[in-house]
Short mmCIF file of C-alpha atoms and ligand atoms in Angstrom, two decimals:
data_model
loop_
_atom_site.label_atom_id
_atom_site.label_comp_id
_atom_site.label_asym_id
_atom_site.label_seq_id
_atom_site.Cartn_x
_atom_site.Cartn_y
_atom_site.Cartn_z
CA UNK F 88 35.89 2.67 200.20
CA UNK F 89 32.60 2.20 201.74
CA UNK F 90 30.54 4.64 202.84
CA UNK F 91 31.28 4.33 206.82
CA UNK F 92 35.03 4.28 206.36
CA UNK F 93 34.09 7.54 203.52
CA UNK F 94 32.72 9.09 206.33
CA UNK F 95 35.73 8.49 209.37
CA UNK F 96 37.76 9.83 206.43
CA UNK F 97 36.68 13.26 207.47
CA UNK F 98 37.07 12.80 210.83
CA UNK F 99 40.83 12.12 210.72
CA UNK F 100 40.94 14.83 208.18
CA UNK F 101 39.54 17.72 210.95
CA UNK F 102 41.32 16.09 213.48
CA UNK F 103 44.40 16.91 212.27
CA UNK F 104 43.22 20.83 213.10
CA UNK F 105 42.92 19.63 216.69
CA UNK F 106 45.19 18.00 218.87
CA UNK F 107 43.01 15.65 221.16
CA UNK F 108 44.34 12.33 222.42
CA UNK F 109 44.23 9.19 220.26
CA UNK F 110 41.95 7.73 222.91
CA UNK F 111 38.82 10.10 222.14
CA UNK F 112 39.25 10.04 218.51
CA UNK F 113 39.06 6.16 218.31
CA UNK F 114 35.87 6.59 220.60
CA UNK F 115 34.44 8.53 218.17
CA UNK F 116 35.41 5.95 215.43
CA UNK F 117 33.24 3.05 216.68
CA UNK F 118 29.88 3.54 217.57
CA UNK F 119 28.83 3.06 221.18
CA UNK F 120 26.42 0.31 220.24
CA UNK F 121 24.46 -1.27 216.56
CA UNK F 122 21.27 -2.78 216.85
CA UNK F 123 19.86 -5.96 214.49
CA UNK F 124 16.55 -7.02 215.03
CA UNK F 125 14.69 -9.32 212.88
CA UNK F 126 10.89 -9.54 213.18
CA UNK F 127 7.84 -10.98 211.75
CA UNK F 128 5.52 -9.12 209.63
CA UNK F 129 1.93 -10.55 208.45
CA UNK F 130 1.10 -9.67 205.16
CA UNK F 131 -2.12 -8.97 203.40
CA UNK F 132 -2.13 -12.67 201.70
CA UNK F 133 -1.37 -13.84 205.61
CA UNK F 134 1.78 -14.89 204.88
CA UNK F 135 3.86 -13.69 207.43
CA UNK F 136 7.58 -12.37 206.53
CA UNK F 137 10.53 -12.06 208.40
CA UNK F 138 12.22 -8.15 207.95
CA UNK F 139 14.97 -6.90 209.20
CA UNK F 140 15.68 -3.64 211.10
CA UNK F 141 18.93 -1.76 212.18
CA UNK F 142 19.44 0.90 215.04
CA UNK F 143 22.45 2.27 214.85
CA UNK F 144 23.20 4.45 218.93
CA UNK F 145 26.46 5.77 217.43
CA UNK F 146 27.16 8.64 220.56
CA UNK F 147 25.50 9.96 223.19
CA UNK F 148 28.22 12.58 224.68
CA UNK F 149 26.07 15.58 224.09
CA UNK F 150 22.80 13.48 225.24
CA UNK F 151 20.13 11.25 223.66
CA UNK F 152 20.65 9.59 220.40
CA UNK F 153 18.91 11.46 217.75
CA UNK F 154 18.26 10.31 214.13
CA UNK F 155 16.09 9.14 211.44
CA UNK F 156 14.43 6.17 210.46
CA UNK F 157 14.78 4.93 207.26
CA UNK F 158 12.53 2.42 205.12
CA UNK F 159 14.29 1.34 201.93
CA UNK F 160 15.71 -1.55 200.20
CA UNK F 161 19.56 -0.62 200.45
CA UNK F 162 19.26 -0.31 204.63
CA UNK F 163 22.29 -2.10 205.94
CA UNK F 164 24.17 -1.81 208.88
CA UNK F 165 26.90 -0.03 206.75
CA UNK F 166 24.79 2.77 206.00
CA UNK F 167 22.99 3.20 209.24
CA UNK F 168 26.18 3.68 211.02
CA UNK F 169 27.11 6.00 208.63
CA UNK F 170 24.21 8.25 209.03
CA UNK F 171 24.04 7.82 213.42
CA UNK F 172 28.15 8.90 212.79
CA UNK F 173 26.72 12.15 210.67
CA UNK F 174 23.91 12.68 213.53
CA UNK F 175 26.84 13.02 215.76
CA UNK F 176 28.49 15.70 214.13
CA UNK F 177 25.56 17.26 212.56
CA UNK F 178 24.16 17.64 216.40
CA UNK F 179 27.23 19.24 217.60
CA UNK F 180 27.50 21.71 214.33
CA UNK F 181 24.05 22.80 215.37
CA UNK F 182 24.70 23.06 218.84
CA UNK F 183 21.76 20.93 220.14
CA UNK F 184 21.83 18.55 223.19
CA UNK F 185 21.45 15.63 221.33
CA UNK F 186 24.11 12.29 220.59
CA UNK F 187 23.98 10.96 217.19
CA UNK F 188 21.71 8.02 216.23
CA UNK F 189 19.94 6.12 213.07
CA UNK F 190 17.90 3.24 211.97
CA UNK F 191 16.24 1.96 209.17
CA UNK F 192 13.89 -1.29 207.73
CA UNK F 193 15.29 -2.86 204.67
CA UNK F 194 11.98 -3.09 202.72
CA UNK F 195 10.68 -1.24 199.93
CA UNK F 196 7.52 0.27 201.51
CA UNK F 197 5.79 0.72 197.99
CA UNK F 198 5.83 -2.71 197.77
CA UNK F 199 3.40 -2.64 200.59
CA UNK F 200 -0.56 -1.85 201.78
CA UNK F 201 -0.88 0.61 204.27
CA UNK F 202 -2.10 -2.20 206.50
CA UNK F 203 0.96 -4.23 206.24
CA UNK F 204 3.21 -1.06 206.87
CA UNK F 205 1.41 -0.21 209.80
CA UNK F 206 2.13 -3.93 210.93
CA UNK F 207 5.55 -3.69 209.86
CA UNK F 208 6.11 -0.07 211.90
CA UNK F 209 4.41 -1.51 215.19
CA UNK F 210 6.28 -4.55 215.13
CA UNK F 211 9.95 -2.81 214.60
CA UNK F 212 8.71 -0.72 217.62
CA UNK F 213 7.87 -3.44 219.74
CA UNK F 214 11.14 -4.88 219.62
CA UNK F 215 12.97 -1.56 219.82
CA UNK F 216 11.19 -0.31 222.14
CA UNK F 217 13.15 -1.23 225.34
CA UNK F 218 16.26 0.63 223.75
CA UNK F 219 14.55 3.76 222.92
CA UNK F 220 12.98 6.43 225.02
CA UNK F 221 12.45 10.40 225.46
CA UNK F 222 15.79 10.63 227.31
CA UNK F 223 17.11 7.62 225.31
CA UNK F 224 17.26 8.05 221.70
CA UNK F 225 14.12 9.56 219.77
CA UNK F 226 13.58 8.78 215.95
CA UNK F 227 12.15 10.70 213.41
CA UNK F 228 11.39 10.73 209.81
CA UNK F 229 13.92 10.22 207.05
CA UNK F 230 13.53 8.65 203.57
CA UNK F 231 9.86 6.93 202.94
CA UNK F 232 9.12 7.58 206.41
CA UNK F 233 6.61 10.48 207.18
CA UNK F 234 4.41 11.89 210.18
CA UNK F 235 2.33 9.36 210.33
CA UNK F 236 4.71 6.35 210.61
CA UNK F 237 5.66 8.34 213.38
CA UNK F 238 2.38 8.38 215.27
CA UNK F 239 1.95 4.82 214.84
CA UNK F 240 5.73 4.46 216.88
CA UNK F 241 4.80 6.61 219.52
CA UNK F 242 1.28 4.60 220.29
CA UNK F 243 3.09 1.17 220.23
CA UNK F 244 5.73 2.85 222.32
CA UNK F 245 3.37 3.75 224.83
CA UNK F 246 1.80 0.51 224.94
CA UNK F 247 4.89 -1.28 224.91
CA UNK F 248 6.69 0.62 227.73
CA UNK F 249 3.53 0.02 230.06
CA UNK F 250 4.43 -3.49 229.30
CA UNK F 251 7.73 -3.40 230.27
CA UNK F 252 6.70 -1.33 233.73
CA UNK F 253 8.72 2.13 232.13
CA UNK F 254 6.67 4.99 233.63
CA UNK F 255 6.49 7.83 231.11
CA UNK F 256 3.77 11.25 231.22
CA UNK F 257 2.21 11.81 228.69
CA UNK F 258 4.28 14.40 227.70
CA UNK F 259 7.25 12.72 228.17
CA UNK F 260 5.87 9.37 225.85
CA UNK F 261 5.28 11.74 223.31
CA UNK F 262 8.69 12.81 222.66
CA UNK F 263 9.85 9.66 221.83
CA UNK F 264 9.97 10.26 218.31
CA UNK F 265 9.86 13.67 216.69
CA UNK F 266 7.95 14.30 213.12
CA UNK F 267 5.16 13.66 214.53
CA UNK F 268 1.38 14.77 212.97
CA UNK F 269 0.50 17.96 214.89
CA UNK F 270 -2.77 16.31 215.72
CA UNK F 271 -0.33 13.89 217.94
CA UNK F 272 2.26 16.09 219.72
CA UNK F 273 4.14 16.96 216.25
CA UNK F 274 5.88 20.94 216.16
CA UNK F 275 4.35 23.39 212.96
CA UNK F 276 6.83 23.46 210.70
CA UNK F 277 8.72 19.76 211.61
CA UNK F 278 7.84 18.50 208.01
CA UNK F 279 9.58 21.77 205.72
CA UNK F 280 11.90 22.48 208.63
CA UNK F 281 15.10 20.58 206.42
CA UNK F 282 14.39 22.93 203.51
CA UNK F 283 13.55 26.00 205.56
CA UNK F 284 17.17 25.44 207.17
CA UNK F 285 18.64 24.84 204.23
CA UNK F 286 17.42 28.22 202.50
CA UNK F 287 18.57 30.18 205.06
CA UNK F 288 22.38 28.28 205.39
CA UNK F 289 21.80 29.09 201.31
CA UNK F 290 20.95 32.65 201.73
CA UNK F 291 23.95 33.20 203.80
CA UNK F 292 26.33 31.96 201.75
CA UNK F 293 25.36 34.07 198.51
CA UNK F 294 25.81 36.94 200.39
CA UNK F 295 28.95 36.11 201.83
CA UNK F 296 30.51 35.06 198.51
CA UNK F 297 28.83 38.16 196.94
CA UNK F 298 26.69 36.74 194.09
CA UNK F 299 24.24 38.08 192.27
CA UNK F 300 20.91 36.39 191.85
CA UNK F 301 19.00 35.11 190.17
CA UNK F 302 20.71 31.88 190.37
CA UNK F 303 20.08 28.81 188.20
CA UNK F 304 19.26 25.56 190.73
CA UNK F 305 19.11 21.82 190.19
CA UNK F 306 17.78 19.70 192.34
CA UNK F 307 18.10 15.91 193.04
CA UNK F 308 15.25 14.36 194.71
CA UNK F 309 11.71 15.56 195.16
CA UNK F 310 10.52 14.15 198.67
CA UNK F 311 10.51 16.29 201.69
CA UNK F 312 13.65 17.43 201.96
CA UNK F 313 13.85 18.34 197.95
CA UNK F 314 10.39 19.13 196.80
CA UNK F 315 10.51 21.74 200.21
CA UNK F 316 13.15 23.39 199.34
CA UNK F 317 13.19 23.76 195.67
CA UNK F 318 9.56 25.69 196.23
CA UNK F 319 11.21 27.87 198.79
CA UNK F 320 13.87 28.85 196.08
CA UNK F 321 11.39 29.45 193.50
CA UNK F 322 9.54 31.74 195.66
CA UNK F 323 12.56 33.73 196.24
CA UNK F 324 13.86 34.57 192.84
CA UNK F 325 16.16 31.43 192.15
CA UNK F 326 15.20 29.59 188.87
CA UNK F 327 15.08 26.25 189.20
CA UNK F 328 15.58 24.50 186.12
CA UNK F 329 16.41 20.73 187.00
CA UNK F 330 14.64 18.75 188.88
CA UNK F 331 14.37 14.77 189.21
CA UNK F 332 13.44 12.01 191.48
CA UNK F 333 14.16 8.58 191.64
CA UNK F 334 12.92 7.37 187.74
CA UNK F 335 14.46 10.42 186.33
CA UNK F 336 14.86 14.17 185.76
CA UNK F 337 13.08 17.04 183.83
CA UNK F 338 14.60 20.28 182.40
CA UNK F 339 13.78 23.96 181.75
CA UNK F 340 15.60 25.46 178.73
CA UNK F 341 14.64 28.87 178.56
CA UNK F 342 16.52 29.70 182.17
CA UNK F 343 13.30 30.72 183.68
CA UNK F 344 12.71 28.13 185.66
CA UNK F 345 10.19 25.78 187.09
CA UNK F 346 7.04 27.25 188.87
CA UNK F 347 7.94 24.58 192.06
CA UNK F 348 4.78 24.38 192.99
CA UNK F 349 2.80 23.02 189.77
CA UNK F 350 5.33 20.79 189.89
CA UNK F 351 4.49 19.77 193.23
CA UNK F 352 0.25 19.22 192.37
CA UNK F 353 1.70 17.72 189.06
CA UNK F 354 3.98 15.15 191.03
CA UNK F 355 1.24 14.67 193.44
CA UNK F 356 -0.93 13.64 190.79
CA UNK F 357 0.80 11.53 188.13
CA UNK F 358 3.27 10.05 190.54
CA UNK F 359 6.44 10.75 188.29
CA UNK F 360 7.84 14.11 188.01
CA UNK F 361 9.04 13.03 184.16
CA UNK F 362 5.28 13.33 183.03
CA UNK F 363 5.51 16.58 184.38
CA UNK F 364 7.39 18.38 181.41
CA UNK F 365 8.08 17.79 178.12
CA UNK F 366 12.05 17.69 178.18
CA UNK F 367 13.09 14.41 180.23
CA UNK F 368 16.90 14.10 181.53
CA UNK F 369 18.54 11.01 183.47
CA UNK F 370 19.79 11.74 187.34
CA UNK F 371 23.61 11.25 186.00
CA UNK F 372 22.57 14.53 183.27
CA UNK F 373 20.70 16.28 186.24
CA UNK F 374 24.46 16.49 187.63
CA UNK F 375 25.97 17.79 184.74
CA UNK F 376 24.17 20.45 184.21
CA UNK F 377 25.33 24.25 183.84
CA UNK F 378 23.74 25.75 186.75
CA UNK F 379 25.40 27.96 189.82
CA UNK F 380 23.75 25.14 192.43
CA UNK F 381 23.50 21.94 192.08
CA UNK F 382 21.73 20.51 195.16
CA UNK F 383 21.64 16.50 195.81
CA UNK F 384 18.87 15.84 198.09
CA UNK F 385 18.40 11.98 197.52
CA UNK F 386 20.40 9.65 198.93
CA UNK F 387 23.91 9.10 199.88
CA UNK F 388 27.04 8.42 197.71
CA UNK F 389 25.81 9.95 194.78
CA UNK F 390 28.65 11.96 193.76
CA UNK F 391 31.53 10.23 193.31
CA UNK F 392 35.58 9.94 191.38
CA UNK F 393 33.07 8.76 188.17
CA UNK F 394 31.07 11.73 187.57
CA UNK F 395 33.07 14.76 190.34
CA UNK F 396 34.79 15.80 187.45
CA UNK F 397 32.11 16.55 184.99
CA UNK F 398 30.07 18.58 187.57
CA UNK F 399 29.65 22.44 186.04
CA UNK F 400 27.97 23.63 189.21
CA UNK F 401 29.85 26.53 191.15
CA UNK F 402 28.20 25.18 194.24
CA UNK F 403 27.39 21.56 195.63
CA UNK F 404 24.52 22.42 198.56
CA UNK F 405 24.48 18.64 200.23
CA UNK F 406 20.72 18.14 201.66
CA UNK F 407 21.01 14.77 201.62
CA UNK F 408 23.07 13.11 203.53
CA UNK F 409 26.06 11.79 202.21
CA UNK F 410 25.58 12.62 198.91
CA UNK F 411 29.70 13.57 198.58
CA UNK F 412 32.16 10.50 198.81
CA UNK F 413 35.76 11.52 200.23
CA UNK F 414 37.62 10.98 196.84
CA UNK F 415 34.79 13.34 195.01
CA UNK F 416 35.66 16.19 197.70
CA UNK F 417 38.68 15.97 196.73
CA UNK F 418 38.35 17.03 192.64
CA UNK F 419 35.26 19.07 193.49
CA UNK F 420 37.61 21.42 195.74
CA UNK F 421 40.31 21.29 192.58
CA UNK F 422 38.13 22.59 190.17
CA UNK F 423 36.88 25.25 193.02
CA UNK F 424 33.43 24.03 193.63
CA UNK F 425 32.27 25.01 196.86
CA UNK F 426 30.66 22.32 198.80
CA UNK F 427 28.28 22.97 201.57
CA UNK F 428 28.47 19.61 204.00
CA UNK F 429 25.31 17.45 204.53
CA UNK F 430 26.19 18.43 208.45
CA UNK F 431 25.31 22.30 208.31
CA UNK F 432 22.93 22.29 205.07
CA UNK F 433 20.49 19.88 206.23
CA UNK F 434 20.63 20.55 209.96
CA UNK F 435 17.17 22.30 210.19
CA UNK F 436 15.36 19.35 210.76
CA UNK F 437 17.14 18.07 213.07
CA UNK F 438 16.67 21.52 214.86
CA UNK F 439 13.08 21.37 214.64
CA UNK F 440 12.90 17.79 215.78
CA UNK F 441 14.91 19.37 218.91
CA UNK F 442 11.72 22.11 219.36
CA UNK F 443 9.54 19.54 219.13
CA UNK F 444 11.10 17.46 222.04
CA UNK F 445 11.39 20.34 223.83
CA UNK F 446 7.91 21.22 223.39
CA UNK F 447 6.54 17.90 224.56
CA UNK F 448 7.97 17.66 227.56
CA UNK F 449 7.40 21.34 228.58
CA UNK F 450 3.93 20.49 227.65
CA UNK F 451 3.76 23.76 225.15
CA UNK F 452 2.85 24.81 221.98
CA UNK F 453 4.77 27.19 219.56
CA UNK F 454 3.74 29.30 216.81
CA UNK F 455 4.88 28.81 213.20
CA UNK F 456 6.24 31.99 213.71
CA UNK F 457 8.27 31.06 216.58
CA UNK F 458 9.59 27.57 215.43
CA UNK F 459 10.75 28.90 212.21
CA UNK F 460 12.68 32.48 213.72
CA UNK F 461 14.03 29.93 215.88
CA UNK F 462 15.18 28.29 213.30
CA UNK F 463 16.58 30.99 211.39
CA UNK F 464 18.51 31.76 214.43
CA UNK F 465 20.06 28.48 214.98
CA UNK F 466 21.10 27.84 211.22
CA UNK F 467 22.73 31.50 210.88
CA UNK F 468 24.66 31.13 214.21
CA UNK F 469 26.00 27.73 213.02
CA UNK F 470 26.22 29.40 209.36
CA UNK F 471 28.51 32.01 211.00
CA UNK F 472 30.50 29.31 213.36
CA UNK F 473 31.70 27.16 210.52
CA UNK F 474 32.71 30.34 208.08
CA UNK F 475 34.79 31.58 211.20
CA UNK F 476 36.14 28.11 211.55
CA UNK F 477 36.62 28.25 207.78
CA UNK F 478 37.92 31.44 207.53
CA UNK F 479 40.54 30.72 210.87
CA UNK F 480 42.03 27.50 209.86
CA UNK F 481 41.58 27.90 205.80
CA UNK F 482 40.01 24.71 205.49
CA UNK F 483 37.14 23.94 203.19
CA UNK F 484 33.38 24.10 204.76
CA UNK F 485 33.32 20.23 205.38
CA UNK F 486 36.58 20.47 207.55
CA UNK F 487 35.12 23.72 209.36
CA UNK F 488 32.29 22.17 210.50
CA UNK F 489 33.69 18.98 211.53
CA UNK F 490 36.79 20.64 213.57
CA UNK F 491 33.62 23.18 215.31
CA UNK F 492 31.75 19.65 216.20
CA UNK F 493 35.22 18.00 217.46
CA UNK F 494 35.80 20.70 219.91
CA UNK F 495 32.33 20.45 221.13
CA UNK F 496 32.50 16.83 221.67
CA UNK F 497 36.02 17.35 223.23
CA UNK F 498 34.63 20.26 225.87
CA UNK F 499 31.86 17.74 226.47
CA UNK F 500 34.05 15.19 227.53
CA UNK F 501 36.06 17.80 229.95
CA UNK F 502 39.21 17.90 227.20
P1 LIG K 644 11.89 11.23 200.88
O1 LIG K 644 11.65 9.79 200.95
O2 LIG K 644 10.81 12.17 201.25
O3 LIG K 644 12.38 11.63 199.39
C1 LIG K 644 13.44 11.04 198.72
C2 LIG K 644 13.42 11.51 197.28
O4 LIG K 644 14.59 11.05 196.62
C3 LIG K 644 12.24 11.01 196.46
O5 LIG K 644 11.80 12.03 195.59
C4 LIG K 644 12.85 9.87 195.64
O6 LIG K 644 12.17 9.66 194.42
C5 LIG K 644 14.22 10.45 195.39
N1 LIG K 644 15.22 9.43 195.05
C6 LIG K 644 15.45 8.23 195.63
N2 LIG K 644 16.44 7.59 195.00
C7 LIG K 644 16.86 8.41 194.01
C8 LIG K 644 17.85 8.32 193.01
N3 LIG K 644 18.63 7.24 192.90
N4 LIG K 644 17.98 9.36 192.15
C9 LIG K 644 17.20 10.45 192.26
N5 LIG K 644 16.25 10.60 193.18
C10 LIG K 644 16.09 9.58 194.03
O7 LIG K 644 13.20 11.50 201.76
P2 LIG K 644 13.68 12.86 202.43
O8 LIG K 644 13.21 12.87 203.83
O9 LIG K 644 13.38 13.98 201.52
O10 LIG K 644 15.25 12.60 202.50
C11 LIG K 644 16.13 12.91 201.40
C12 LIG K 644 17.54 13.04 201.92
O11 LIG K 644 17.60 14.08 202.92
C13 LIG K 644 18.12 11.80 202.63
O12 LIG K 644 19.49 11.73 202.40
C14 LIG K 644 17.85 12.08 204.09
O13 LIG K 644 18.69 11.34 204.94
C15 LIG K 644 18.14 13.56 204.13
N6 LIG K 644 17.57 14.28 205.27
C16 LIG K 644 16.25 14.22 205.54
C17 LIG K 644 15.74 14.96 206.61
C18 LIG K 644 14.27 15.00 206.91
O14 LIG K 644 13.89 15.79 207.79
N7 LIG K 644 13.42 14.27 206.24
C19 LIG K 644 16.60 15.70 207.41
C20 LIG K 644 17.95 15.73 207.10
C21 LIG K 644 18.42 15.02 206.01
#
């Protein structure tokens, strides 16, 4: 199965909690339209390299496309649909007026100066540019992205759309991406927004299910999403004791956990987070281990029929996106792991992306204090929506929230 049809597999599987006519469900089977765009891009040498680039506009029934940009070497049009399809569903489990939408550069941007990915980033705007927009669909950071990729797309989007005669504010060409630096438009709290929400979908959970901390964590992945949260758990009592990123994992034995946060500066400054402790594990042993909450918060596909069955976790927490394939969710709910869908756990940013529009084109500026009760408002109200759901139809979490995000769709389109 690959990981687009993986992901429609849910969709039939909450529909069947619904009855809505074939019709809409085959709409929401197909995104409304994929982008390819091949471009050149002059490297440092002065050779000059042709890339290629994927937008994926998968829906935009509850209003402007809204997803990440991506910049790895496994971008393909399979997986960028896949993640505009979970934008769709993610937006309505959140309850935000946003469609679903993705895109992504296949190019490992290690490989490349800061020059050249500044090159690269303009020149993927400039030929996206006439497809995106404010009230179009607005990017924002996802893997090897960050805040300031995203200031470089909104000046070339403003120089580009005076090009093509589009009249935006000022305001209003601001919010065409969201992540931005705060220096440029960007909302406090955009960059640990993912994690925040995440911890607080977390918190409510434990309490609902009645355990007792402290908790043992493991975490896949230590970029924004990962490194964020795992610091937030450490500073609230949970001991995290794995932790890995892409060239492998480290351990702590004792159960006392990490202190987070040295291994942040300590990640920072030897670029690995292996060298960072003395007991090294691989990402497959990260999985295995015997912890209450095993959290993937890498990339996509991660957990699958191979390794489901030798996960000791009690619960799977997705922050990535994708991290489950169908046929894993199937022996993880067997052997009575709980797993918390991509589409609720990692909706914070998403959320905070939404502020951030929102702040833009009102031309205002919230506190950290406001963006992040804000926050904690929207993520417990969804929280609370998908256990009802849960709770109503006695379906597991993943079903819950995608049957909550099908009737939304379905009200939207006056069914
Ligand atoms: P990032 O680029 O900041 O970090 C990715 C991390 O994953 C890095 O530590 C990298 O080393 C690690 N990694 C990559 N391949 C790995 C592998 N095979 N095994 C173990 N670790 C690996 O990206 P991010 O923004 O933190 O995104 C992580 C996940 O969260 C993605 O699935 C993304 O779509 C999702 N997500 C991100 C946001 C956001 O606001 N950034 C919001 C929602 C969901």
């Amino acid at each position: 199965m690959n990981t687009f049809d993986s992901a429609l597999s849910r969709l039939t599987q909450a529909a069947k909690y619904e009855s809505l006519p074939e019709w809409f469900l085959e709409t929401l089977s197909v995104p409304e339209r994929t982008i390819q765009l091949n471009f050149p891009v002059k490297r440092d040498s002065g050779k000059i390299e042709i890339m290629s680039g994927y937008r994926v506009q998968y829906n935009n029934l509850l209003g402007p496309y809204k997803g990440g940009l991506r910049f790895h070497t496994k971008v393909d049009m399979d997986e960028v649909k896949s993640l505009a399809f979970w934008m769709m569903i993610k937006n309505a489990v959140i309850n935000i007026p946003f469609g679903g939408g993705k895109g992504g550069v296949e190019v490992n941007p290690k490989d490349l100066s800061k020059a050249e990915l500044e090159r690269l980033t303009r020149q993927f705007t400039k030929k996206l540019a006439p497809n995106i927009g404010p009230y179009t669909d607005v990017p924002a950071p996802d893997v090897n992205t960050n805040a300031k990729i995203m200031d470089w797309i909104t000046d070339e989007f403003r120089v580009r759309s005076e090009e093509l005669k589009i009249k935006y504010n000022e305001n209003e060409s601001k919010a065409v991406v969201t992540g931005k630096s705060v220096e440029n438009g960007g909302s406090l709290g955009r960059e640990e927004a993912t994690g925040l929400g995440g911890f607080f979908v977390l918190e409510q959970l434990i309490k609902k299910l009645d355990f007792n901390k402290p908790l043992t964590v493991a975490v896949q992945g230590f970029g924004n999403v990962g490194s964020h949260m795992a610091a937030l758990l450490f500073e609230n009592g949970y001991k995290v004791v794995g932790l890995s990123d892409s060239k492998g994992g480290i351990v702590e034995q004792s159960g006392k956990g990490f202190n987070v946060n040295s291994v942040k500066s300590c990640k920072l400054e030897k670029g690995l987070i292996s060298s960072c402790s003395p007991i090294n594990i691989s990402n497959e042993e990260l999985f295995e281990m015997e912890v209450d909450i095993l959290i993937p918060a890498a990339l996509e596909n991660v957990i699958t029929s191979e390794n489901a069955n030798k996960i000791k976790a009690k619960i799977v927490f997705e922050m990535a996106n994708g991290p489950v394939m169908a046929e894993a969710d199937e022996i993880l709910k067997e052997k009575g792991i709980i797993v918390v869908p991509d589409v609720l756990a990692n909706s914070g940013g998403v959320t905070v992306s939404y502020f951030e529009w929102l702040q833009n084109i009102e031309g205002k500026k919230w506190t950290l204090e406001e963006v992040n009760k804000k926050l904690q408002e929207k993520m417990e109200t969804a929280f609370e929506e998908v256990w009802k759901m849960y709770a109503e139809k006695k379906v597991d979490l993943r079903t819950a929230a995608y049957v909550l995000a099908l009737q939304r769709l379905a009200q939207k389109a006056g069914l």
